[in-house]
Tab-separated table of C-alpha atoms in Angstrom:
chain	number	residue	atom	x	y	z
A	1	MET	CA	12.344	8.906	-2.720
A	2	PRO	CA	14.468	10.248	0.065
A	3	GLU	CA	12.799	11.969	3.074
A	4	LEU	CA	14.534	15.279	4.045
A	5	ARG	CA	14.348	17.413	7.203
A	6	VAL	CA	14.818	21.125	7.839
A	7	ASN	CA	17.696	22.199	9.779
A	8	ASP	CA	17.075	25.781	11.245
A	9	PHE	CA	15.675	26.771	7.785
A	10	THR	CA	19.475	27.174	6.394
A	11	GLY	CA	19.446	24.130	4.371
A	12	ILE	CA	17.756	20.647	4.022
A	13	HIS	CA	19.718	17.672	5.008
A	14	SER	CA	19.290	14.037	4.490
A	15	GLU	CA	17.543	12.206	7.341
A	16	ASN	CA	20.186	9.572	7.598
A	17	SER	CA	23.242	11.775	7.397
A	18	SER	CA	24.334	15.662	7.937
A	19	GLU	CA	24.760	15.618	3.862
A	20	LEU	CA	23.388	19.021	2.643
A	21	VAL	CA	20.972	18.106	-0.275
A	22	ALA	CA	19.178	21.521	-0.706
A	23	GLU	CA	20.363	25.046	-0.130
A	24	ILE	CA	17.896	27.882	0.827
A	25	MET	CA	18.678	31.373	-0.285
A	26	ARG	CA	16.983	34.886	-0.425
A	27	SER	CA	16.947	36.832	-3.606
A	28	HIS	CA	17.677	40.482	-3.083
A	29	LEU	CA	16.698	41.893	-6.632
A	30	MET	CA	13.264	43.282	-7.176
A	31	ARG	CA	11.680	41.936	-3.856
A	32	GLU	CA	12.837	39.547	-1.211
A	33	THR	CA	11.890	36.158	-2.313
A	34	THR	CA	13.122	32.672	-0.836
A	35	ASN	CA	14.407	30.215	-3.439
A	36	ILE	CA	15.775	26.718	-2.784
A	37	PHE	CA	18.277	24.842	-4.936
A	38	ILE	CA	18.476	21.247	-5.044
A	39	ASN	CA	21.106	19.677	-7.324
A	40	GLY	CA	21.491	22.988	-9.082
A	41	HIS	CA	17.731	23.398	-9.803
A	42	LYS	CA	16.147	26.600	-8.802
A	43	PHE	CA	12.679	26.442	-6.970
A	44	PHE	CA	10.594	29.492	-5.937
A	45	ARG	CA	7.723	29.601	-3.637
A	46	HIS	CA	4.549	29.283	-5.452
A	47	SER	CA	1.880	32.125	-5.090
A	48	ARG	CA	-0.773	29.884	-3.751
A	49	SER	CA	1.700	27.859	-1.725
A	50	PHE	CA	0.120	26.891	1.550
A	51	VAL	CA	-1.378	23.545	1.447
A	52	GLY	CA	-1.971	22.637	5.104
A	53	ASN	CA	1.340	22.854	6.939
A	54	ARG	CA	3.348	22.619	3.714
A	55	ILE	CA	4.727	25.093	1.135
A	56	ARG	CA	4.529	24.346	-2.505
A	57	TRP	CA	7.670	25.111	-4.506
A	58	THR	CA	7.706	25.392	-8.381
A	59	CYS	CA	10.677	24.805	-10.677
A	60	ALA	CA	11.906	28.108	-11.968
A	61	LYS	CA	12.081	26.535	-15.581
A	62	LYS	CA	8.792	24.790	-15.541
A	63	HIS	CA	7.787	26.098	-18.926
A	64	SER	CA	11.176	24.955	-20.232
A	65	SER	CA	11.992	21.672	-21.566
A	66	SER	CA	14.810	21.310	-18.958
A	67	SER	CA	12.385	21.533	-16.112
A	68	ALA	CA	13.486	19.364	-13.254
A	69	LEU	CA	10.105	18.680	-11.634
A	70	ASN	CA	7.149	21.042	-11.725
A	71	ASP	CA	6.186	21.113	-7.909
A	72	ILE	CA	7.578	19.823	-4.774
A	73	TYR	CA	6.194	20.296	-1.281
A	74	PHE	CA	8.538	21.615	1.653
A	75	GLY	CA	7.123	21.520	5.105
A	76	ALA	CA	8.027	19.020	7.797
A	77	PHE	CA	9.245	16.852	5.129
A	78	LEU	CA	10.188	17.214	1.360
A	79	TYR	CA	9.914	14.616	-1.056
A	80	TYR	CA	11.546	14.641	-4.299
A	81	PRO	CA	13.070	12.132	-6.836
A	82	ASP	CA	16.543	12.075	-8.008
A	83	PHE	CA	16.629	14.628	-10.692
A	84	GLY	CA	18.315	13.781	-13.909
A	85	GLU	CA	18.337	10.169	-13.082
A	86	GLU	CA	19.548	8.088	-15.929
A	87	GLY	CA	17.609	5.161	-17.107
A	88	ARG	CA	18.544	2.003	-18.832
A	89	MET	CA	16.821	-0.805	-20.891
A	90	VAL	CA	16.618	-4.060	-19.400
A	91	ILE	CA	15.248	-7.566	-20.069
A	92	THR	CA	13.011	-8.534	-17.231
A	93	LYS	CA	12.228	-12.052	-15.874
A	94	THR	CA	9.378	-12.354	-18.346
A	95	GLY	CA	11.636	-11.466	-21.268
A	96	CYS	CA	10.104	-8.203	-21.966
A	97	LYS	CA	12.225	-5.053	-22.716
A	98	SER	CA	11.595	-2.314	-20.101
A	99	LEU	CA	12.996	0.745	-18.731
A	100	MET	CA	14.563	0.556	-15.439
A	101	LEU	CA	14.652	3.750	-13.435
A	102	GLY	CA	15.766	3.606	-9.858
A	103	LYS	CA	14.108	0.519	-8.622
A	104	TYR	CA	11.046	0.545	-10.777
A	105	TYR	CA	10.353	-0.665	-14.134
A	106	TYR	CA	8.457	1.217	-16.799
A	107	ASN	CA	6.753	0.073	-20.077
A	108	GLY	CA	4.629	1.485	-22.787
A	109	ARG	CA	6.863	4.317	-24.317
A	110	GLN	CA	4.816	7.060	-26.003
A	111	ASN	CA	5.999	10.042	-27.810
A	112	ALA	CA	5.617	13.314	-25.650
A	113	LYS	CA	6.248	16.918	-26.691
A	114	ASN	CA	9.793	18.187	-27.547
A	115	LYS	CA	11.502	14.836	-28.251
A	116	HIS	CA	10.466	13.403	-24.912
A	117	TRP	CA	9.140	10.006	-24.037
A	118	ARG	CA	6.278	9.139	-21.623
A	119	TRP	CA	6.606	5.787	-19.713
A	120	TYR	CA	4.043	4.147	-17.621
A	121	CYS	CA	4.991	1.982	-14.580
A	122	ALA	CA	5.135	-1.601	-15.328
A	123	LYS	CA	2.356	-2.300	-12.880
A	124	TYR	CA	-0.183	0.161	-14.571
A	125	HIS	CA	-2.877	-2.256	-15.136
A	126	ARG	CA	-2.688	-3.471	-11.504
A	127	GLY	CA	-3.525	0.329	-10.521
A	128	CYS	CA	-0.313	1.998	-10.339
A	129	LYS	CA	-0.521	5.420	-12.036
A	130	ALA	CA	3.173	6.551	-11.784
A	131	ILE	CA	4.673	8.041	-14.929
A	132	VAL	CA	8.026	9.192	-15.808
A	133	ILE	CA	9.000	11.517	-18.893
A	134	THR	CA	12.551	11.172	-20.127
A	135	ASN	CA	14.416	12.478	-23.078
A	136	ILE	CA	15.728	10.380	-25.976
A	137	ASP	CA	18.820	9.568	-23.635
A	138	LEU	CA	16.562	7.918	-21.349
A	139	LEU	CA	17.491	10.769	-18.778
A	140	ALA	CA	14.458	11.634	-16.199
A	141	LYS	CA	13.072	14.800	-16.695
A	142	LYS	CA	9.727	14.738	-14.818
A	143	TYR	CA	7.948	12.319	-12.479
A	144	ILE	CA	4.109	12.314	-12.418
A	145	GLY	CA	2.350	10.580	-9.304
A	146	LYS	CA	3.801	8.000	-6.989
A	147	HIS	CA	4.114	4.210	-7.022
A	148	CYS	CA	1.420	2.608	-4.904
A	149	HIS	CA	3.617	-0.590	-4.498
A	150	SER	CA	7.037	-1.573	-3.353
A	151	PRO	CA	9.849	-1.981	-5.807
A	152	PRO	CA	10.163	-5.382	-7.502
A	153	ASP	CA	13.111	-7.629	-7.154
A	154	GLN	CA	16.390	-6.270	-8.701
A	155	ASP	CA	17.123	-9.485	-10.543
A	156	ILE	CA	17.482	-8.232	-14.166
A	157	SER	CA	19.967	-10.881	-15.251
A	158	GLY	CA	17.623	-11.957	-18.117
A	159	VAL	CA	17.610	-15.464	-17.109
A	160	LYS	CA	14.021	-16.874	-16.649
A	161	PRO	CA	13.468	-18.714	-13.320
A	162	GLU	CA	13.095	-22.453	-13.462
A	163	GLU	CA	9.440	-23.308	-13.987
A	164	PRO	CA	8.172	-25.440	-10.916
A	165	THR	CA	7.710	-29.080	-11.546
A	166	PRO	CA	3.899	-29.965	-11.721
A	167	ALA	CA	2.773	-32.301	-8.824
A	168	VAL	CA	1.749	-35.813	-10.144
A	169	ILE	CA	-1.785	-36.310	-9.014
A	170	PRO	CA	-3.737	-39.720	-9.410
A	171	GLU	CA	-6.550	-39.420	-11.997
A	172	GLY	CA	-9.390	-40.090	-9.550
A	173	GLU	CA	-8.146	-37.728	-7.027
A	174	ALA	CA	-7.706	-34.943	-9.644
A	175	LEU	CA	-11.254	-35.385	-10.815
A	176	SER	CA	-12.445	-35.142	-7.246
A	177	LYS	CA	-10.588	-31.917	-6.607
A	178	ALA	CA	-12.265	-30.586	-9.712
A	179	PRO	CA	-15.994	-31.206	-9.467
A	180	ASN	CA	-16.842	-29.139	-12.634
A	181	ILE	CA	-14.898	-31.578	-15.057
A	182	GLN	CA	-16.636	-34.511	-13.431
A	183	ARG	CA	-19.994	-32.835	-13.913
A	184	ARG	CA	-19.173	-32.095	-17.564
A	185	SER	CA	-18.247	-35.630	-18.220
A	186	THR	CA	-21.502	-36.905	-16.617
A	187	LEU	CA	-23.629	-34.556	-18.672
A	188	LYS	CA	-21.940	-35.856	-21.848
A	189	THR	CA	-22.614	-39.441	-20.906
A	190	ARG	CA	-26.258	-38.592	-20.373
A	191	ARG	CA	-26.703	-36.655	-23.640
A	192	SER	CA	-24.973	-39.313	-25.629
A	193	ALA	CA	-27.316	-42.040	-23.919
A	194	GLU	CA	-30.583	-39.798	-24.744
A	195	GLN	CA	-29.322	-39.297	-28.427
A	196	ALA	CA	-28.955	-43.207	-28.866
């Protein structure tokens, strides 16, 4: 997710370049409200907006199926994922079919409401709670949570890596490295001697 900075409250520019990624506008209809537009998506300031030194912004279409993202936070920095990012199905190194969205893999497709699918991060069982909701064309509609790990390797060729060749260990040395195996064999010989 890119980090963005404020430039004189006229717009939000990318940290690495002067490219304008968000536009800040004031509405003059019923009352003066400040809205921001990011990639064509309109956000307005939430009524309970102040969280520390940040302002909470809500998607104007948050109750619609075309909602970009429910909430973003805007202060010294603004974090947002790429709206409408298109995913693709890939075969991972282990041979599993996964959704690749950005640099991350997602598994466990479940049906969500209104013909949308819910995908869990591939590292869900290792503690990552990041979730993405896509439409049936695998277009990202909503991100829930953040990844607690760095992106995996980008090798999605489907070719399994070569298995490492096992080291040849002499039998006596292997038993000395595994004392439990040696102990079990000793117990078996004692039991067989007692039974005889």
